Amino acid sequence: MANGLPNPLLTAGAARSLVDSVDAFLFDCDGVIWKGDQLIEGVPETLDLLRKMGKKLVFVTNNSRKSRRQYSKKFRALGLEVTEEEIFTSSFAAAMFLKLNNFPPEKKVYVVGEDGILEELRLAGFECLGGPEDGKKNILLEANFYFEHDKSVGAVIVGLDQYFNYYKMQYASLCIRENPGCLFIATNRDPTGHMTSAQEWPGAGTMVAAVSCSVQKEPIVVGKPSSFLMDFLLKSFNLETSRMCMVGDRLDTDILFGQNTGCKTLLVLSGVTTLSELQDASNTIHPDLYTNSIYDLVGLLQQ
Amino acid sequence: MANGLPNPLLTAGAARSLVDSVDAFLFDCDGVIWKGDQLIEGVPETLDLLRKMGKKLVFVTNNSRKSRRQYSKKFRALGLEVTEEEIFTSSFAAAMFLKLNNFPPEKKVYVVGEDGILEELRLAGFECLGGPEDGKKNILLEANFYFEHDKSVGAVIVGLDQYFNYYKMQYASLCIRENPGCLFIATNRDPTGHMTSAQEWPGAGTMVAAVSCSVQKEPIVVGKPSSFLMDFLLKSFNLETSRMCMVGDRLDTDILFGQNTGCKTLLVLSGVTTLSELQDASNTIHPDLYTNSIYDLVGLLQQ
């Protein structure tokens, strides 16, 4: 808490000392870099300035709908030069979690989620089933219908899934309940997200809540605010968390993630959190600094 | 706790004194009367015996997939003579909740659920939308897609829904979040249920958990273990809860419901709860008595 106030606004002085005290900026994407498919104003200038100042930039998103490769295409389509190696998605984190935990290659992974998870799992060498394809499948909730599932599934990954249905919920539940040792992994628990520019939509947290209720078990979370993503990130880069700043629009994922892992934290109001939510007495998560959008850095650093 | 033990088994003496001390038996259906579409052994004889002893029988189910009319057909198909008036479903409870709370007739109800809820709402004179029909609807989670919802929806009811999808989750979320005063009602929160004879399936609790996560709000629950159903039941019959016995197979709904409302409670092991779950140190819900199935009453009362 820079100046003793619970939520200090980013000023020119605070911006300067923030930039001086960190080597890397970790950016959440949705609500910070873009909203849906729309770039937020001033983002290219801000990223350019920070790169020119020698800062390392990392993009950390809980959105599991795309793989790192697909995200790097999205960045390029929006006119931003960002490499795959600079992108950490919760879909990638889920695949890396299995890899680091020596998930047996003969076991399969059942996916409640979209293509991003499937692609990252395949790139990591895992066999998976489920995904968008199972969104077309129906069940017959009738008398003697028996739902079969693959006994060789050793992990279920649940992420955001616009094709979520009862079939997948039962498939995931049976694997978790009946396959001995089957892992239950959540990409993240965000209740909502700006999946389109205009509106909030149910987030991965809703699918996770449904499956978790069905199996009466809590998942392992690999995305923000879990520290797994950070541990993996630190292994990939030569960085210290005390010299990093996490920039995000969500208190309960981005800012909490930054705090859980020992980063400095900057909340931007260009996404889901409003100033009144930040300042509400019920809020217990306080960033080190807040500002309207990352573009403010450009103006403040040039004063 | 009849004999000082936390979970006393039903004996001949206990059965006799139970029957002597109550005027009415409330039966859960799934796991007590039937499993899926299969009648549990000895049920007709047991119900006959209790009716002959002058006991009032009431059937209380959290399953909202059918209306009271549809349930009475199911009872008849299984060879049991049970009238609509003896049946209390969570679908009926949801409609009665709106009626007793003077829900404005010009407002609409959005339903995440199946035909039972739609039928009970229409019988009670309410206009509703959603239901199985919306299970066929897709959304386009793309750039500028804008999801419209009906601003005159004044209540969302969430129950078991084998046609649950992302479309309905967003529709329900927008109504609850954006329509002023919109009620969020759950038929029940059962995590699972024997929707078929052979297996457990995700229950209404999973759909409720998903919507509740999306809107970050808790629902009003009208089914078991909420006391709303009991208050309504007491208004319908001239009964005292201290002279009722709730018979069910679930600790967290049936037995808790009985205890919340001051009934005697009898757990049967013919459904989802096993003896080891009942006796597990982590279990905090203890019925007055337990037995294998309601058929045991016949043998014990004739000793």
Coordinates of C-alpha atoms in Angstrom, one line a residue:
Chain A
M1 CA 0.0 0.0 0.0
A2 CA 2.1 2.8 -1.4
N3 CA 0.9 5.8 0.4
G4 CA -1.0 4.3 3.3
L5 CA -4.4 4.5 1.5
P6 CA -6.0 1.1 0.9
N7 CA -6.3 1.7 -2.9
P8 CA -3.8 4.3 -4.2
L9 CA -4.3 5.7 -7.6
L10 CA -1.4 5.5 -10.0
T11 CA 0.3 8.9 -10.2
A12 CA 3.3 10.0 -12.2
G13 CA 5.6 9.4 -9.2
A14 CA 4.1 6.0 -8.5
A15 CA 4.3 5.0 -12.2
R16 CA 8.0 6.0 -12.3
S17 CA 8.9 4.1 -9.2
L18 CA 6.9 1.1 -10.3
V19 CA 8.7 0.9 -13.6
D20 CA 12.1 1.4 -11.8
S21 CA 11.3 -1.4 -9.3
V22 CA 10.3 -4.2 -11.7
D23 CA 11.9 -6.1 -14.6
A24 CA 8.8 -7.7 -15.9
F25 CA 5.1 -6.9 -16.4
L26 CA 2.6 -9.7 -16.4
F27 CA -0.5 -8.7 -18.2
D28 CA -3.9 -10.3 -18.0
C29 CA -5.4 -10.1 -21.5
D30 CA -9.2 -9.8 -21.4
G31 CA -10.2 -6.4 -20.0
V32 CA -6.5 -5.2 -20.0
I33 CA -5.3 -5.7 -23.6
W34 CA -8.7 -6.3 -25.3
K35 CA -12.3 -6.7 -24.7
G36 CA -13.7 -9.6 -26.7
D37 CA -12.1 -9.0 -30.1
Q38 CA -11.6 -5.3 -29.6
L39 CA -8.2 -3.8 -28.7
I40 CA -8.3 -1.4 -25.7
E41 CA -7.1 2.1 -26.7
G42 CA -3.5 2.9 -26.3
V43 CA -2.3 -0.7 -25.7
P44 CA 0.2 -0.8 -28.6
E45 CA 1.9 2.4 -27.5
T46 CA 2.1 1.2 -23.9
L47 CA 3.6 -2.2 -24.8
D48 CA 6.1 -0.4 -27.1
L49 CA 7.2 2.0 -24.4
L50 CA 7.7 -0.8 -21.8
R51 CA 9.7 -2.9 -24.3
K52 CA 11.8 0.2 -25.1
M53 CA 12.5 0.6 -21.4
G54 CA 13.8 -3.0 -21.4
K55 CA 11.0 -4.6 -19.6
K56 CA 10.1 -8.2 -20.1
L57 CA 6.4 -8.6 -21.0
V58 CA 4.4 -11.8 -20.3
F59 CA 0.7 -12.3 -21.1
V60 CA -1.2 -14.5 -18.6
T61 CA -4.8 -15.4 -19.4
N62 CA -7.2 -17.7 -17.7
N63 CA -9.2 -18.0 -21.0
S64 CA -8.6 -21.6 -22.1
R65 CA -10.6 -21.4 -25.3
K66 CA -7.4 -20.9 -27.3
S67 CA -3.9 -22.4 -27.3
R68 CA -0.8 -20.3 -27.1
R69 CA -0.4 -20.6 -30.9
Q70 CA -4.0 -19.4 -31.4
Y71 CA -3.4 -16.6 -29.0
S72 CA -0.3 -15.4 -30.8
K73 CA -2.4 -15.3 -34.0
K74 CA -5.0 -13.2 -32.1
F75 CA -2.3 -10.8 -30.9
R76 CA -1.0 -10.5 -34.5
A77 CA -4.5 -9.9 -35.9
L78 CA -4.8 -7.0 -33.4
G79 CA -1.5 -5.6 -34.6
L80 CA 0.6 -6.6 -31.6
E81 CA 3.9 -8.5 -32.0
V82 CA 3.8 -11.1 -29.2
T83 CA 5.5 -14.5 -29.4
E84 CA 4.1 -17.8 -28.3
E85 CA 6.7 -18.0 -25.6
E86 CA 5.4 -14.7 -24.0
I87 CA 1.9 -16.2 -23.6
F88 CA 0.7 -18.3 -20.7
T89 CA -2.8 -19.6 -21.0
S90 CA -4.7 -21.8 -18.5
S91 CA -5.0 -24.4 -21.3
F92 CA -1.2 -24.5 -21.6
A93 CA -1.0 -24.6 -17.8
A94 CA -3.3 -27.6 -17.6
A95 CA -1.1 -29.5 -20.1
M96 CA 2.1 -28.5 -18.3
F97 CA 0.6 -29.6 -14.9
L98 CA 0.1 -33.1 -16.3
K99 CA 3.6 -33.1 -17.8
L100 CA 5.4 -31.9 -14.6
N101 CA 3.4 -34.4 -12.6
N102 CA 4.5 -37.3 -14.9
F103 CA 1.0 -38.1 -16.0
P104 CA 1.3 -41.6 -17.5
P105 CA 1.3 -41.4 -21.3
E106 CA -0.9 -44.5 -21.6
K107 CA -3.7 -42.7 -19.7
K108 CA -6.2 -40.4 -21.5
V109 CA -7.5 -37.0 -20.6
Y110 CA -11.2 -36.1 -20.8
V111 CA -11.8 -32.5 -21.7
V112 CA -14.8 -30.4 -20.7
G113 CA -13.7 -27.3 -22.7
E114 CA -12.8 -26.0 -26.1
D115 CA -10.1 -26.4 -28.8
G116 CA -7.4 -24.6 -26.8
I117 CA -7.2 -27.3 -24.2
L118 CA -7.2 -30.1 -26.8
E119 CA -4.4 -28.5 -28.8
E120 CA -2.2 -27.9 -25.8
L121 CA -2.7 -31.5 -24.6
R122 CA -1.8 -32.9 -28.0
L123 CA 1.2 -30.7 -28.3
A124 CA 2.4 -32.0 -24.9
G125 CA 1.9 -35.6 -26.2
F126 CA -1.3 -36.6 -24.4
E127 CA -4.3 -38.4 -25.8
C128 CA -7.5 -36.7 -25.2
L129 CA -11.2 -37.1 -25.7
G130 CA -14.3 -34.9 -25.2
G131 CA -14.1 -31.2 -26.1
P132 CA -16.5 -29.5 -28.6
E133 CA -17.3 -32.9 -30.3
D134 CA -19.1 -34.1 -27.2
G135 CA -21.2 -31.0 -27.3
K136 CA -23.3 -32.6 -30.0
K137 CA -23.9 -35.7 -28.0
N138 CA -27.2 -36.4 -26.2
I139 CA -28.1 -38.8 -23.5
L140 CA -31.4 -40.7 -23.0
L141 CA -32.3 -40.2 -19.3
E142 CA -34.6 -43.2 -19.5
A143 CA -35.3 -46.4 -17.5
N144 CA -32.5 -48.8 -18.4
F145 CA -30.1 -46.5 -20.2
Y146 CA -26.5 -47.2 -19.1
F147 CA -23.8 -44.5 -19.7
E148 CA -20.4 -46.1 -20.6
H149 CA -17.2 -44.2 -20.0
D150 CA -13.5 -44.9 -20.8
K151 CA -11.8 -46.5 -17.8
S152 CA -8.4 -45.4 -19.0
V153 CA -9.2 -41.7 -18.4
G154 CA -6.7 -40.6 -15.7
A155 CA -7.5 -36.9 -15.7
V156 CA -10.5 -34.6 -16.3
I157 CA -9.8 -31.0 -17.3
V158 CA -12.6 -28.5 -17.0
G159 CA -12.4 -25.1 -18.7
L160 CA -14.7 -22.6 -20.3
D161 CA -17.0 -24.5 -22.7
Q162 CA -19.7 -22.9 -24.8
Y163 CA -20.7 -26.5 -25.8
F164 CA -21.2 -27.6 -22.2
N165 CA -24.0 -30.1 -21.7
Y166 CA -25.4 -32.9 -19.5
Y167 CA -23.5 -35.6 -21.5
K168 CA -20.1 -34.0 -20.7
M169 CA -21.1 -33.4 -17.0
Q170 CA -21.9 -37.1 -16.6
Y171 CA -18.9 -38.3 -18.5
A172 CA -16.6 -36.1 -16.4
S173 CA -18.4 -37.2 -13.2
L174 CA -18.1 -40.9 -13.9
C175 CA -14.3 -40.6 -14.7
I176 CA -13.6 -38.7 -11.5
R177 CA -15.8 -40.9 -9.4
E178 CA -15.1 -44.3 -10.8
N179 CA -11.6 -44.3 -12.4
P180 CA -9.1 -44.9 -9.5
G181 CA -6.8 -41.9 -9.0
C182 CA -8.4 -39.8 -11.7
L183 CA -7.3 -36.2 -11.4
F184 CA -9.9 -33.3 -11.5
I185 CA -8.2 -30.2 -12.9
A186 CA -9.8 -26.8 -13.4
T187 CA -8.2 -24.3 -15.8
N188 CA -9.6 -21.6 -13.6
R189 CA -12.7 -20.6 -11.6
D190 CA -13.6 -17.2 -13.1
P191 CA -17.4 -16.8 -12.7
T192 CA -17.7 -14.6 -15.8
G193 CA -15.6 -13.1 -18.6
H194 CA -16.0 -10.7 -21.5
M195 CA -16.2 -13.4 -24.1
T196 CA -17.7 -10.8 -26.4
S197 CA -17.1 -7.1 -26.5
A198 CA -20.6 -6.1 -25.4
Q199 CA -21.4 -8.4 -22.5
E200 CA -20.2 -10.6 -19.7
W201 CA -20.7 -14.4 -20.1
P202 CA -20.6 -17.3 -17.8
G203 CA -16.9 -18.2 -17.2
A204 CA -15.1 -21.5 -16.6
G205 CA -16.1 -21.2 -13.0
T206 CA -19.6 -22.2 -13.9
M207 CA -18.6 -25.5 -15.5
V208 CA -16.2 -26.2 -12.7
A209 CA -19.0 -25.5 -10.1
A210 CA -21.4 -27.9 -11.9
V211 CA -18.9 -30.8 -12.1
S212 CA -17.5 -30.1 -8.6
C213 CA -21.1 -30.3 -7.3
S214 CA -21.8 -33.5 -9.1
V215 CA -18.7 -35.3 -7.8
Q216 CA -18.7 -33.4 -4.4
K217 CA -14.9 -32.8 -4.8
E218 CA -12.8 -29.7 -5.2
P219 CA -10.6 -29.4 -8.3
I220 CA -6.9 -28.6 -8.6
V221 CA -6.8 -25.1 -10.2
V222 CA -3.9 -24.4 -12.5
G223 CA -4.8 -20.9 -13.8
K224 CA -4.9 -17.6 -11.8
P225 CA -5.0 -17.2 -8.8
S226 CA -3.3 -20.6 -8.3
S227 CA 0.5 -20.3 -7.9
F228 CA 1.1 -23.2 -10.3
L229 CA 1.2 -20.9 -13.3
M230 CA 3.8 -18.7 -11.6
D231 CA 6.0 -21.6 -10.5
F232 CA 6.0 -22.7 -14.1
L233 CA 6.7 -19.2 -15.4
L234 CA 9.6 -18.7 -13.0
K235 CA 11.1 -22.0 -14.3
S236 CA 10.8 -20.7 -17.9
F237 CA 12.3 -17.2 -17.3
N238 CA 15.1 -16.0 -15.1
L239 CA 12.9 -13.7 -13.0
E240 CA 12.1 -12.8 -9.4
T241 CA 8.5 -12.3 -8.4
S242 CA 9.4 -9.3 -6.2
R243 CA 10.6 -7.6 -9.4
M244 CA 7.4 -8.3 -11.3
C245 CA 4.2 -6.4 -11.6
M246 CA 0.9 -8.2 -12.3
V247 CA -1.6 -6.1 -14.2
G248 CA -5.2 -7.2 -14.3
D249 CA -8.8 -6.2 -14.3
R250 CA -10.1 -8.9 -11.8
L251 CA -9.5 -8.7 -8.1
D252 CA -10.2 -12.4 -7.3
T253 CA -8.0 -13.8 -10.0
D254 CA -5.4 -11.3 -11.3
I255 CA -4.7 -9.3 -8.2
L256 CA -5.0 -12.2 -5.9
F257 CA -2.6 -14.2 -8.1
G258 CA -0.1 -11.3 -8.0
Q259 CA -0.4 -11.2 -4.2
N260 CA -0.3 -15.0 -3.8
T261 CA 3.0 -15.1 -5.7
G262 CA 4.7 -12.0 -4.3
C263 CA 4.4 -9.6 -7.3
K264 CA 3.5 -6.0 -7.2
T265 CA -0.1 -5.5 -8.4
L266 CA -1.8 -2.9 -10.6
L267 CA -5.6 -3.0 -11.1
V268 CA -7.0 -1.5 -14.3
L269 CA -10.6 -0.4 -14.5
S270 CA -10.8 -1.2 -18.2
G271 CA -12.4 -4.6 -17.6
V272 CA -14.9 -6.1 -15.2
T273 CA -14.0 -4.3 -11.9
T274 CA -15.5 -0.9 -11.2
L275 CA -14.1 1.7 -8.9
S276 CA -17.0 1.3 -6.6
E277 CA -16.5 -2.4 -6.4
L278 CA -12.8 -1.8 -5.6
Q279 CA -13.7 0.7 -2.9
D280 CA -16.7 -1.2 -1.5
A281 CA -16.3 -2.1 2.2
S282 CA -16.9 -5.8 1.4
N283 CA -13.9 -6.0 -0.9
T284 CA -10.9 -7.6 0.9
I285 CA -8.5 -7.7 -2.1
H286 CA -6.5 -4.4 -2.4
P287 CA -4.0 -3.9 -5.3
D288 CA -0.9 -1.9 -4.7
L289 CA -2.1 0.6 -7.3
Y290 CA -5.0 1.2 -9.6
T291 CA -5.6 3.2 -12.8
N292 CA -8.1 3.4 -15.6
S293 CA -6.2 1.5 -18.2
I294 CA -2.6 0.6 -19.0
Y295 CA -2.4 3.5 -21.5
D296 CA -2.2 5.8 -18.4
L297 CA 1.4 4.6 -18.0
V298 CA 2.4 6.3 -21.2
G299 CA 1.0 9.7 -20.2
L300 CA 2.3 9.4 -16.6
L301 CA 5.8 8.2 -17.6
Q302 CA 6.2 11.1 -20.0
Q303 CA 5.3 13.8 -17.5
Chain B
M1 CA -31.8 -40.7 19.1
A2 CA -34.0 -43.5 20.3
N3 CA -31.6 -45.6 22.3
G4 CA -28.7 -43.3 22.8
L5 CA -26.7 -44.7 19.8
P6 CA -26.2 -42.1 17.1
N7 CA -27.8 -44.1 14.4
P8 CA -30.3 -46.7 15.8
L9 CA -31.4 -49.6 13.6
L10 CA -35.2 -50.0 13.2
T11 CA -36.3 -52.9 15.4
A12 CA -39.7 -54.4 15.9
G13 CA -40.2 -52.3 19.1
A14 CA -39.0 -49.1 17.4
A15 CA -41.2 -49.8 14.4
R16 CA -44.3 -50.2 16.6
S17 CA -43.6 -47.1 18.6
L18 CA -42.8 -45.1 15.5
V19 CA -46.2 -46.1 13.9
D20 CA -48.0 -45.3 17.2
S21 CA -46.4 -41.9 17.5
V22 CA -47.2 -40.5 14.0
D23 CA -50.2 -39.8 11.9
A24 CA -48.5 -39.3 8.6
F25 CA -45.5 -40.7 6.7
L26 CA -43.8 -38.5 4.2
F27 CA -41.9 -40.5 1.6
D28 CA -39.2 -39.4 -0.7
C29 CA -39.7 -41.3 -4.0
D30 CA -36.4 -41.9 -5.7
G31 CA -34.4 -44.5 -3.7
V32 CA -37.4 -45.1 -1.4
I33 CA -40.3 -46.0 -3.6
W34 CA -38.5 -46.6 -6.9
K35 CA -35.1 -46.5 -8.5
G36 CA -35.4 -44.9 -11.9
D37 CA -38.4 -46.6 -13.4
Q38 CA -38.1 -49.7 -11.2
L39 CA -40.3 -50.2 -8.2
I40 CA -38.4 -51.2 -5.0
E41 CA -39.4 -54.6 -3.6
G42 CA -42.2 -54.7 -1.1
V43 CA -43.3 -51.1 -1.6
P44 CA -47.0 -51.9 -2.5
E45 CA -47.4 -54.1 0.6
T46 CA -45.8 -51.5 2.9
L47 CA -48.0 -48.6 1.6
D48 CA -51.1 -50.8 1.9
L49 CA -50.3 -51.8 5.5
L50 CA -49.7 -48.1 6.5
R51 CA -53.0 -47.0 4.8
K52 CA -54.9 -49.8 6.6
M53 CA -53.4 -48.6 9.9
G54 CA -55.0 -45.2 9.1
K55 CA -51.8 -43.3 8.3
K56 CA -51.8 -40.4 5.9
L57 CA -49.2 -40.9 3.1
V58 CA -47.5 -38.0 1.4
F59 CA -44.9 -38.3 -1.4
V60 CA -42.3 -35.5 -1.4
T61 CA -39.8 -35.5 -4.3
N62 CA -37.1 -33.0 -5.2
N63 CA -37.2 -34.3 -8.8
S64 CA -38.7 -31.5 -10.8
R65 CA -38.7 -33.2 -14.2
K66 CA -42.4 -34.1 -13.8
S67 CA -45.5 -32.3 -12.7
R68 CA -47.8 -33.8 -10.0
R69 CA -50.1 -35.0 -12.8
Q70 CA -47.2 -36.8 -14.5
Y71 CA -46.1 -38.3 -11.2
S72 CA -49.5 -39.7 -10.4
K73 CA -49.4 -41.4 -13.8
K74 CA -46.0 -42.8 -12.9
F75 CA -47.3 -44.2 -9.6
R76 CA -50.3 -45.8 -11.5
A77 CA -47.9 -47.3 -14.1
L78 CA -46.0 -48.9 -11.2
G79 CA -49.3 -50.3 -9.8
L80 CA -49.6 -47.8 -6.9
E81 CA -52.8 -45.9 -6.3
V82 CA -51.6 -42.4 -5.3
T83 CA -53.6 -39.2 -6.0
E84 CA -52.2 -35.9 -7.3
E85 CA -53.0 -34.3 -3.9
E86 CA -50.7 -36.7 -2.1
I87 CA -47.8 -35.7 -4.3
F88 CA -45.5 -32.7 -3.6
T89 CA -42.8 -32.1 -6.2
S90 CA -40.2 -29.4 -6.2
S91 CA -41.7 -28.2 -9.5
F92 CA -45.1 -27.7 -7.8
A93 CA -43.3 -26.1 -4.9
A94 CA -41.7 -23.5 -7.2
A95 CA -45.1 -22.6 -8.7
M96 CA -46.7 -22.4 -5.3
F97 CA -43.8 -20.2 -4.0
L98 CA -44.6 -17.7 -6.8
K99 CA -48.3 -17.8 -6.0
L100 CA -47.9 -17.4 -2.3
N101 CA -45.6 -14.5 -2.8
N102 CA -48.0 -12.7 -5.2
F103 CA -45.8 -12.9 -8.2
P104 CA -47.2 -10.3 -10.7
P105 CA -49.1 -12.1 -13.4
E106 CA -47.8 -9.7 -16.1
K107 CA -44.2 -10.9 -15.3
K108 CA -42.8 -14.0 -17.0
V109 CA -40.8 -16.9 -15.6
Y110 CA -37.6 -18.1 -17.2
V111 CA -37.1 -21.9 -16.7
V112 CA -33.8 -23.8 -16.7
G113 CA -35.5 -27.2 -16.3
E114 CA -37.8 -29.7 -17.9
D115 CA -41.5 -30.1 -18.6
G116 CA -42.6 -30.6 -15.0
I117 CA -41.8 -27.0 -14.0
L118 CA -43.4 -25.6 -17.2
E119 CA -46.6 -27.6 -16.6
E120 CA -46.9 -26.6 -12.9
L121 CA -46.2 -22.9 -13.7
R122 CA -48.9 -22.9 -16.5
L123 CA -51.4 -24.7 -14.2
A124 CA -50.8 -21.9 -11.6
G125 CA -51.5 -19.3 -14.3
F126 CA -48.0 -18.1 -15.0
E127 CA -46.4 -17.4 -18.4
C128 CA -43.1 -19.1 -18.8
L129 CA -40.3 -19.4 -21.3
G130 CA -37.1 -21.5 -21.6
G131 CA -37.4 -25.2 -20.7
P132 CA -36.4 -28.0 -23.1
E133 CA -37.0 -25.9 -26.2
D134 CA -34.0 -23.6 -25.3
G135 CA -31.9 -26.8 -25.1
K136 CA -31.7 -26.7 -28.9
K137 CA -30.5 -23.1 -29.0
N138 CA -26.9 -22.2 -29.7
I139 CA -25.0 -19.0 -29.2
L140 CA -22.3 -17.5 -31.2
L141 CA -19.5 -16.5 -28.8
E142 CA -18.0 -14.1 -31.4
A143 CA -16.8 -10.5 -31.5
N144 CA -20.0 -8.4 -31.7
F145 CA -22.7 -10.9 -30.9
Y146 CA -25.2 -9.4 -28.5
F147 CA -27.4 -11.7 -26.5
E148 CA -30.9 -10.3 -26.0
H149 CA -33.2 -11.3 -23.1
D150 CA -36.8 -10.6 -22.1
K151 CA -36.9 -7.6 -19.7
S152 CA -40.3 -8.7 -18.3
V153 CA -38.9 -11.9 -16.8
G154 CA -39.4 -11.5 -13.0
A155 CA -38.2 -14.9 -11.8
V156 CA -35.8 -17.6 -12.9
I157 CA -36.4 -21.1 -11.8
V158 CA -33.5 -23.6 -12.0
G159 CA -34.2 -27.3 -11.7
L160 CA -32.8 -30.6 -13.1
D161 CA -32.3 -30.1 -16.8
Q162 CA -30.9 -32.8 -19.1
Y163 CA -31.0 -30.1 -21.8
F164 CA -28.8 -27.7 -19.9
N165 CA -26.6 -25.6 -22.1
Y166 CA -24.6 -22.3 -22.3
Y167 CA -27.5 -20.5 -23.9
K168 CA -29.7 -21.1 -20.9
M169 CA -27.0 -20.3 -18.4
Q170 CA -26.5 -16.9 -20.1
Y171 CA -30.3 -16.3 -20.4
A172 CA -30.8 -17.0 -16.7
S173 CA -27.8 -14.9 -15.7
L174 CA -28.9 -11.9 -17.7
C175 CA -32.4 -12.0 -16.2
I176 CA -31.1 -12.3 -12.6
R177 CA -28.4 -9.7 -13.1
E178 CA -30.2 -7.1 -15.2
N179 CA -34.0 -7.4 -14.5
P180 CA -34.7 -5.3 -11.4
G181 CA -36.0 -7.5 -8.5
C182 CA -35.8 -10.7 -10.6
L183 CA -36.1 -13.8 -8.2
F184 CA -33.6 -16.6 -8.4
I185 CA -35.3 -19.8 -7.3
A186 CA -33.9 -23.3 -7.2
T187 CA -36.1 -26.3 -7.0
N188 CA -33.4 -28.1 -5.0
R189 CA -29.7 -28.5 -4.7
D190 CA -29.3 -32.4 -4.8
P191 CA -25.8 -33.0 -6.3
T192 CA -26.9 -36.3 -7.9
G193 CA -29.9 -38.5 -8.3
H194 CA -30.8 -42.0 -9.6
M195 CA -32.3 -40.6 -12.8
T196 CA -31.9 -44.1 -14.3
S197 CA -32.1 -47.5 -12.5
A198 CA -28.4 -48.3 -13.0
Q199 CA -26.5 -45.1 -12.3
E200 CA -26.3 -41.8 -10.5
W201 CA -26.6 -38.7 -12.6
P202 CA -25.8 -35.0 -12.0
G203 CA -28.7 -33.5 -10.0
A204 CA -30.4 -30.1 -10.1
G205 CA -27.6 -28.9 -7.7
T206 CA -25.2 -28.9 -10.6
M207 CA -27.3 -26.5 -12.7
V208 CA -28.0 -24.4 -9.7
A209 CA -24.2 -24.3 -8.9
A210 CA -23.4 -23.1 -12.4
V211 CA -26.0 -20.3 -12.5
S212 CA -25.2 -19.3 -8.9
C213 CA -21.5 -19.0 -9.8
S214 CA -22.3 -17.0 -12.9
V215 CA -24.5 -14.4 -11.0
Q216 CA -22.5 -14.7 -7.7
K217 CA -25.8 -15.0 -5.8
E218 CA -27.5 -17.7 -3.8
P219 CA -30.9 -18.9 -4.8
I220 CA -34.1 -19.3 -2.8
V221 CA -34.5 -23.1 -2.5
V222 CA -38.1 -24.4 -2.4
G223 CA -37.6 -28.2 -2.3
K224 CA -36.0 -30.3 0.4
P225 CA -34.3 -29.5 2.8
S226 CA -36.0 -26.0 2.7
S227 CA -38.9 -25.7 5.0
F228 CA -41.0 -23.9 2.4
L229 CA -42.4 -27.2 1.1
M230 CA -43.4 -28.2 4.6
D231 CA -45.1 -24.9 5.4
F232 CA -47.1 -25.4 2.3
L233 CA -47.9 -29.0 3.1
L234 CA -49.1 -28.1 6.6
K235 CA -51.4 -25.5 5.0
S236 CA -52.8 -28.2 2.7
F237 CA -53.4 -30.8 5.4
N238 CA -54.4 -30.7 9.0
L239 CA -51.2 -32.2 10.4
E240 CA -48.6 -31.5 13.1
T241 CA -44.9 -32.0 12.2
S242 CA -44.2 -33.7 15.5
R243 CA -46.6 -36.5 14.4
M244 CA -45.0 -37.0 11.1
C245 CA -42.2 -39.2 10.0
M246 CA -40.0 -38.3 7.0
V247 CA -38.7 -41.3 5.2
G248 CA -35.8 -40.8 2.7
D249 CA -32.6 -42.1 1.3
R250 CA -30.6 -38.9 1.4
L251 CA -29.1 -37.4 4.6
D252 CA -28.5 -33.9 3.2
T253 CA -32.0 -33.4 1.8
D254 CA -34.6 -35.9 3.2
I255 CA -33.3 -36.4 6.7
L256 CA -32.2 -32.7 7.1
F257 CA -35.6 -31.6 5.8
G258 CA -37.3 -33.8 8.4
Q259 CA -35.1 -32.4 11.1
N260 CA -35.4 -28.8 9.9
T261 CA -39.2 -29.1 10.1
G262 CA -39.5 -31.1 13.4
C263 CA -40.5 -34.5 12.0
K264 CA -39.3 -37.9 13.1
T265 CA -36.8 -39.3 10.5
L266 CA -36.2 -42.7 9.1
L267 CA -33.3 -43.3 6.7
V268 CA -33.5 -46.1 4.2
L269 CA -30.5 -47.7 2.6
S270 CA -32.3 -48.6 -0.6
G271 CA -31.1 -45.4 -2.4
V272 CA -27.9 -43.3 -2.5
T273 CA -26.7 -43.5 1.1
T274 CA -24.7 -46.5 2.3
L275 CA -24.4 -47.7 5.9
S276 CA -20.7 -46.7 6.0
E277 CA -21.5 -43.2 4.8
L278 CA -24.1 -43.0 7.6
Q279 CA -21.7 -44.2 10.2
D280 CA -18.7 -42.2 8.9
A281 CA -17.2 -39.9 11.4
S282 CA -17.5 -37.0 9.0
N283 CA -21.3 -37.4 8.8
T284 CA -23.1 -34.8 11.0
I285 CA -26.7 -35.7 10.0
H286 CA -28.2 -38.5 12.1
P287 CA -31.7 -39.8 11.5
D288 CA -33.8 -41.1 14.4
L289 CA -33.8 -44.5 12.9
Y290 CA -32.5 -46.3 9.8
T291 CA -33.3 -49.6 8.0
N292 CA -32.7 -51.3 4.7
S293 CA -35.9 -50.4 2.9
I294 CA -39.5 -49.4 3.8
Y295 CA -40.5 -53.1 3.3
D296 CA -38.8 -53.9 6.6
L297 CA -41.8 -52.1 8.3
V298 CA -44.1 -54.9 7.1
G299 CA -42.0 -57.7 8.7
L300 CA -41.3 -55.8 11.9
L301 CA -44.9 -54.7 12.5
Q302 CA -46.1 -58.2 12.1
Q303 CA -43.7 -59.7 14.6

